[in-house]
CSV table of C-alpha atoms and ligand atoms in Angstrom, one decimal:
chain,number,residue,atom,x,y,z
W,327,MET,CA,-11.6,0.9,-9.6
W,328,LYS,CA,-14.2,3.4,-10.6
W,329,ALA,CA,-15.5,4.3,-7.1
W,330,LEU,CA,-12.0,5.0,-5.9
W,331,GLN,CA,-11.1,7.1,-8.9
W,332,ASP,CA,-14.4,9.1,-8.4
W,333,LYS,CA,-13.5,9.7,-4.7
W,334,ILE,CA,-10.0,10.8,-5.6
W,335,LEU,CA,-11.4,13.3,-8.2
W,336,ALA,CA,-14.1,14.6,-5.8
W,337,ASP,CA,-12.0,14.8,-2.5
W,338,GLY,CA,-8.3,14.5,-3.4
W,339,ILE,CA,-6.2,17.7,-3.0
W,340,VAL,CA,-3.2,18.0,-5.2
W,341,LEU,CA,-0.6,19.5,-2.9
W,342,SER,CA,2.2,19.6,-5.5
W,343,ASP,CA,3.3,17.8,-8.7
W,344,THR,CA,4.2,14.8,-6.6
W,345,VAL,CA,1.9,14.7,-3.5
W,346,LEU,CA,-1.8,14.0,-3.3
W,347,LYS,CA,-3.7,14.6,-0.1
W,348,VAL,CA,-6.5,12.2,0.6
W,349,ASP,CA,-7.2,12.8,4.3
W,350,THR,CA,-11.0,12.8,3.9
W,351,PHE,CA,-11.2,9.0,3.1
W,352,LEU,CA,-7.8,7.3,3.5
W,353,ASN,CA,-5.0,9.1,5.4
W,354,HIS,CA,-6.8,10.6,8.4
W,355,GLN,CA,-10.6,10.3,8.2
W,356,MET,CA,-11.5,6.9,6.7
W,357,ASP,CA,-14.5,5.9,4.5
W,358,PRO,CA,-15.7,2.5,5.7
W,359,VAL,CA,-17.9,1.9,2.7
W,360,LEU,CA,-15.1,2.6,0.3
W,361,MET,CA,-12.7,0.5,2.4
W,362,LYS,CA,-15.1,-2.4,2.2
W,363,GLU,CA,-15.2,-2.1,-1.6
W,364,ILE,CA,-11.4,-1.8,-1.7
W,365,GLY,CA,-11.1,-5.0,0.4
W,366,GLU,CA,-13.5,-6.9,-1.9
W,367,GLU,CA,-11.5,-5.7,-5.0
W,368,PHE,CA,-8.2,-6.8,-3.6
W,369,ALA,CA,-9.7,-10.1,-2.5
W,370,ALA,CA,-11.0,-10.6,-6.1
W,371,ARG,CA,-7.7,-9.8,-7.6
W,372,PHE,CA,-5.6,-12.0,-5.3
W,373,GLY,CA,-8.2,-14.6,-4.5
W,374,LYS,CA,-6.4,-17.4,-6.5
W,375,GLU,CA,-2.9,-16.8,-5.1
W,376,GLY,CA,-3.3,-18.9,-1.9
W,377,ILE,CA,-2.9,-16.0,0.4
W,378,THR,CA,-2.6,-17.0,4.1
W,379,LYS,CA,-1.8,-13.6,5.7
W,380,ILE,CA,-2.0,-9.9,5.0
W,381,LEU,CA,0.9,-7.6,5.9
W,382,THR,CA,0.7,-3.8,5.9
W,383,ILE,CA,2.4,-0.9,7.6
W,384,GLU,CA,0.9,1.5,10.1
W,385,SER,CA,-1.2,3.5,10.0
W,386,SER,CA,-3.0,4.2,6.7
W,387,GLY,CA,-2.5,0.7,5.3
W,388,ILE,CA,-4.4,-0.9,8.2
W,389,ALA,CA,-8.0,-0.1,7.0
W,390,PRO,CA,-7.7,-1.5,3.4
W,391,ALA,CA,-5.6,-4.4,4.8
W,392,ILE,CA,-8.2,-5.4,7.4
W,393,MET,CA,-11.0,-5.3,4.9
W,394,THR,CA,-9.1,-7.5,2.5
W,395,ALA,CA,-8.2,-9.9,5.3
W,396,LEU,CA,-11.9,-10.1,6.3
W,397,LYS,CA,-12.9,-11.0,2.8
W,398,LEU,CA,-10.1,-13.5,2.3
W,399,ASN,CA,-10.7,-15.0,5.8
W,400,VAL,CA,-7.1,-14.7,6.9
W,401,GLU,CA,-5.4,-12.6,9.6
W,402,MET,CA,-3.7,-9.3,9.1
W,403,VAL,CA,-0.6,-8.0,10.7
W,404,PHE,CA,0.9,-4.5,10.5
W,405,ALA,CA,4.5,-3.5,10.6
W,406,ARG,CA,5.3,-1.0,13.3
W,407,LYS,CA,7.3,2.1,12.6
W,408,ARG,CA,8.3,2.7,16.2
W,409,LYS,CA,9.6,0.3,18.7
W,410,SER,CA,6.9,-1.0,21.0
W,411,LEU,CA,7.5,-1.4,24.8
W,412,THR,CA,5.9,-4.8,24.7
W,413,LEU,CA,7.5,-5.8,21.4
W,414,GLN,CA,11.2,-6.3,22.0
W,415,ASP,CA,12.4,-9.8,21.2
W,416,GLY,CA,11.8,-12.0,18.2
W,417,LEU,CA,11.5,-9.1,15.7
W,418,ILE,CA,12.1,-9.1,12.0
W,419,THR,CA,13.2,-5.6,10.9
W,420,SER,CA,13.9,-3.6,7.8
W,421,LYS,CA,15.0,-0.1,7.1
W,422,VAL,CA,12.6,2.1,5.1
W,423,TYR,CA,13.4,5.6,3.9
W,424,SER,CA,10.4,7.9,3.5
W,425,PHE,CA,10.9,10.5,0.7
W,426,THR,CA,7.7,12.3,1.9
W,427,LYS,CA,8.9,12.6,5.5
W,428,LYS,CA,12.7,12.7,4.6
W,429,GLU,CA,13.5,10.2,7.4
W,430,GLU,CA,14.5,6.6,7.8
W,431,ASN,CA,12.4,4.3,9.9
W,432,GLU,CA,13.2,0.8,11.1
W,433,ILE,CA,10.0,-1.1,10.6
W,434,SER,CA,9.4,-4.3,12.5
W,435,VAL,CA,7.1,-7.3,12.8
W,436,ALA,CA,7.1,-10.0,15.5
W,437,ASP,CA,8.5,-13.2,13.9
W,438,LYS,CA,5.7,-15.3,15.4
W,439,PHE,CA,3.2,-13.7,13.0
W,440,ILE,CA,4.9,-14.7,9.7
W,441,LYS,CA,5.8,-18.3,9.3
W,442,GLU,CA,7.8,-20.1,6.5
W,443,ASP,CA,4.7,-21.7,5.1
W,444,ASP,CA,2.8,-18.3,4.8
W,445,CYS,CA,1.9,-16.8,1.4
W,446,VAL,CA,1.7,-13.1,2.2
W,447,LEU,CA,-0.3,-10.4,0.5
W,448,ILE,CA,1.3,-6.9,1.1
W,449,ILE,CA,-1.2,-4.0,1.1
W,450,ASP,CA,-0.4,-0.3,1.4
W,451,ASP,CA,-2.2,3.0,0.8
W,452,PHE,CA,0.3,4.6,-1.6
W,453,LEU,CA,3.1,3.4,-3.9
W,454,ALA,CA,5.5,6.3,-4.6
W,455,ASN,CA,9.2,5.4,-4.5
W,456,GLY,CA,8.5,1.9,-3.4
W,457,GLN,CA,10.6,1.9,-0.2
W,458,ALA,CA,7.7,0.9,2.1
W,459,ALA,CA,6.7,-2.0,-0.2
W,460,LEU,CA,10.3,-3.2,-0.6
W,461,GLY,CA,10.8,-3.0,3.2
W,462,LEU,CA,7.7,-5.2,3.7
W,463,ILE,CA,8.9,-7.6,1.0
W,464,ASP,CA,12.2,-7.8,2.8
W,465,ILE,CA,10.5,-8.7,6.1
W,466,VAL,CA,8.5,-11.5,4.4
W,467,THR,CA,11.7,-12.8,2.7
W,468,LYS,CA,13.6,-12.7,6.0
W,469,ALA,CA,10.7,-14.7,7.6
W,470,GLY,CA,11.3,-17.3,4.9
W,471,ALA,CA,7.7,-16.9,3.7
W,472,LYS,CA,6.5,-16.2,0.1
W,473,VAL,CA,5.1,-12.9,-1.2
W,474,GLY,CA,1.9,-13.7,-2.9
W,475,GLY,CA,1.4,-10.2,-4.2
W,476,VAL,CA,1.4,-6.5,-3.5
W,477,GLY,CA,-1.9,-4.6,-3.4
W,478,ILE,CA,-1.8,-0.8,-3.6
W,479,VAL,CA,-4.7,1.6,-3.1
W,480,ILE,CA,-3.2,4.5,-5.0
W,481,GLU,CA,-0.1,4.1,-7.3
W,482,LYS,CA,1.7,7.2,-8.5
W,483,SER,CA,2.9,5.7,-11.7
W,484,PHE,CA,5.2,8.6,-12.5
W,485,GLN,CA,7.4,7.8,-9.5
W,486,ASN,CA,9.8,4.9,-9.7
W,487,GLY,CA,8.3,2.6,-7.0
W,488,ALA,CA,5.9,0.8,-9.3
W,489,LYS,CA,8.7,-0.2,-11.7
W,490,LEU,CA,11.0,-1.2,-8.8
W,491,VAL,CA,8.5,-3.5,-7.2
W,492,ARG,CA,7.2,-5.0,-10.5
W,493,ASP,CA,10.8,-5.7,-11.5
W,494,THR,CA,11.1,-8.1,-8.6
W,495,GLY,CA,8.6,-10.3,-10.5
W,496,ILE,CA,6.0,-10.0,-7.8
W,497,LYS,CA,2.4,-9.4,-8.9
W,498,VAL,CA,1.4,-5.8,-8.2
W,499,GLU,CA,-2.3,-4.7,-8.4
W,500,SER,CA,-3.0,-1.0,-7.9
W,501,LEU,CA,-6.7,0.1,-7.7
W,502,ALA,CA,-6.0,3.6,-8.9
W,503,ARG,CA,-3.0,4.5,-11.1
W,504,ILE,CA,-2.1,8.1,-11.3
W,505,HIS,CA,-0.2,9.2,-14.4
W,506,SER,CA,0.3,12.8,-13.4
W,507,LEU,CA,-0.5,15.5,-10.8
W,508,GLU,CA,0.8,18.3,-12.9
W,509,ASN,CA,-1.1,21.6,-13.0
W,510,GLY,CA,-3.0,20.7,-9.9
W,511,THR,CA,-4.9,18.0,-11.9
W,512,VAL,CA,-5.2,14.3,-11.3
W,513,THR,CA,-4.7,12.3,-14.5
W,514,PHE,CA,-5.2,8.5,-14.3
W,515,VAL,CA,-3.1,6.1,-16.4
W,516,GLU,CA,-6.2,4.8,-18.2
W,517,ASP,CA,-7.2,8.4,-19.3
W,518,GLN,CA,-3.7,9.0,-20.5
W,519,ILE,CA,-3.9,5.9,-22.7
W,520,MET,CA,-7.2,7.1,-24.1
W,521,VAL,CA,-5.7,10.5,-24.9
W,522,GLU,CA,-2.7,8.9,-26.7
W,523,VAL,CA,-5.0,6.7,-28.8
Y,1590,LIG,P1,7.1,5.0,-0.9
Y,1590,LIG,O1,7.8,4.2,0.2
Y,1590,LIG,O2,6.4,4.1,-2.0
Y,1590,LIG,O3,7.9,6.1,-1.4
Y,1590,LIG,O4,5.9,5.7,-0.1
Y,1590,LIG,C1,5.0,5.0,0.5
Y,1590,LIG,C2,4.4,5.8,1.7
Y,1590,LIG,O5,4.6,7.2,1.6
Y,1590,LIG,C3,2.9,5.6,1.7
Y,1590,LIG,O6,2.6,4.6,2.5
Y,1590,LIG,C4,2.3,6.9,2.1
Y,1590,LIG,O7,2.2,6.9,3.5
Y,1590,LIG,C5,3.4,7.9,1.8
Y,1590,LIG,N1,3.1,8.7,0.5
Y,1590,LIG,C6,3.8,8.7,-0.6
Y,1590,LIG,N2,3.3,9.5,-1.5
Y,1590,LIG,C7,2.2,10.0,-1.0
Y,1590,LIG,C8,1.2,11.0,-1.5
Y,1590,LIG,O8,1.3,11.5,-2.6
Y,1590,LIG,N3,0.2,11.3,-0.6
Y,1590,LIG,C9,0.1,10.7,0.6
Y,1590,LIG,N4,-1.0,11.1,1.3
Y,1590,LIG,N5,1.0,9.8,1.1
Y,1590,LIG,C10,2.0,9.5,0.3
């Protein structure tokens, strides 16, 4: 997605060979115009999958997920990373290890929000080692529902999550695919293919 790639090149800060900071439009401050376009793009890519619900994880997945839900005219639910005082019973949980934060979180969703007849589109901001996406897939599976696809805003294709999730057979669509962050430079998968040709 060209507008997203342009935004990453203009505003993204390469913190290391593995971490990209995008706090001007996705992870802290959020760009509503770009989020609207992202929602429309996901809706176009998953529009024929019979999606009935969007599932994401707090907090950075919420903006792209709600925009997609608006376009697909379905509801969106986000998994919580912390136990809520009002959310105690009837929870579906999964354990997610975060390589960036070096901690394990138990994520949870109230079981009343995902039903067996749901076809769920999972949306997240980044795909790195795939643990967040696999945890969300686990929650949908435990609910007895179907995963209709996984939509990722920024995939770091050089980490193993993309392969792990695609190997489950689930359709994965990433709007920007980063081949490398080496030497402080963002290289997209498409540019890399052009270089190789
Ligand atoms: P995974 O579970 O795929 O390893 O990582 C997913 C989560 O880690 C994302 O939802 C995101 O919050 C965070 N994350 C992973 N890599 C990056 C990165 O390079 N930059 C930022 N800002 N967040 C990241």
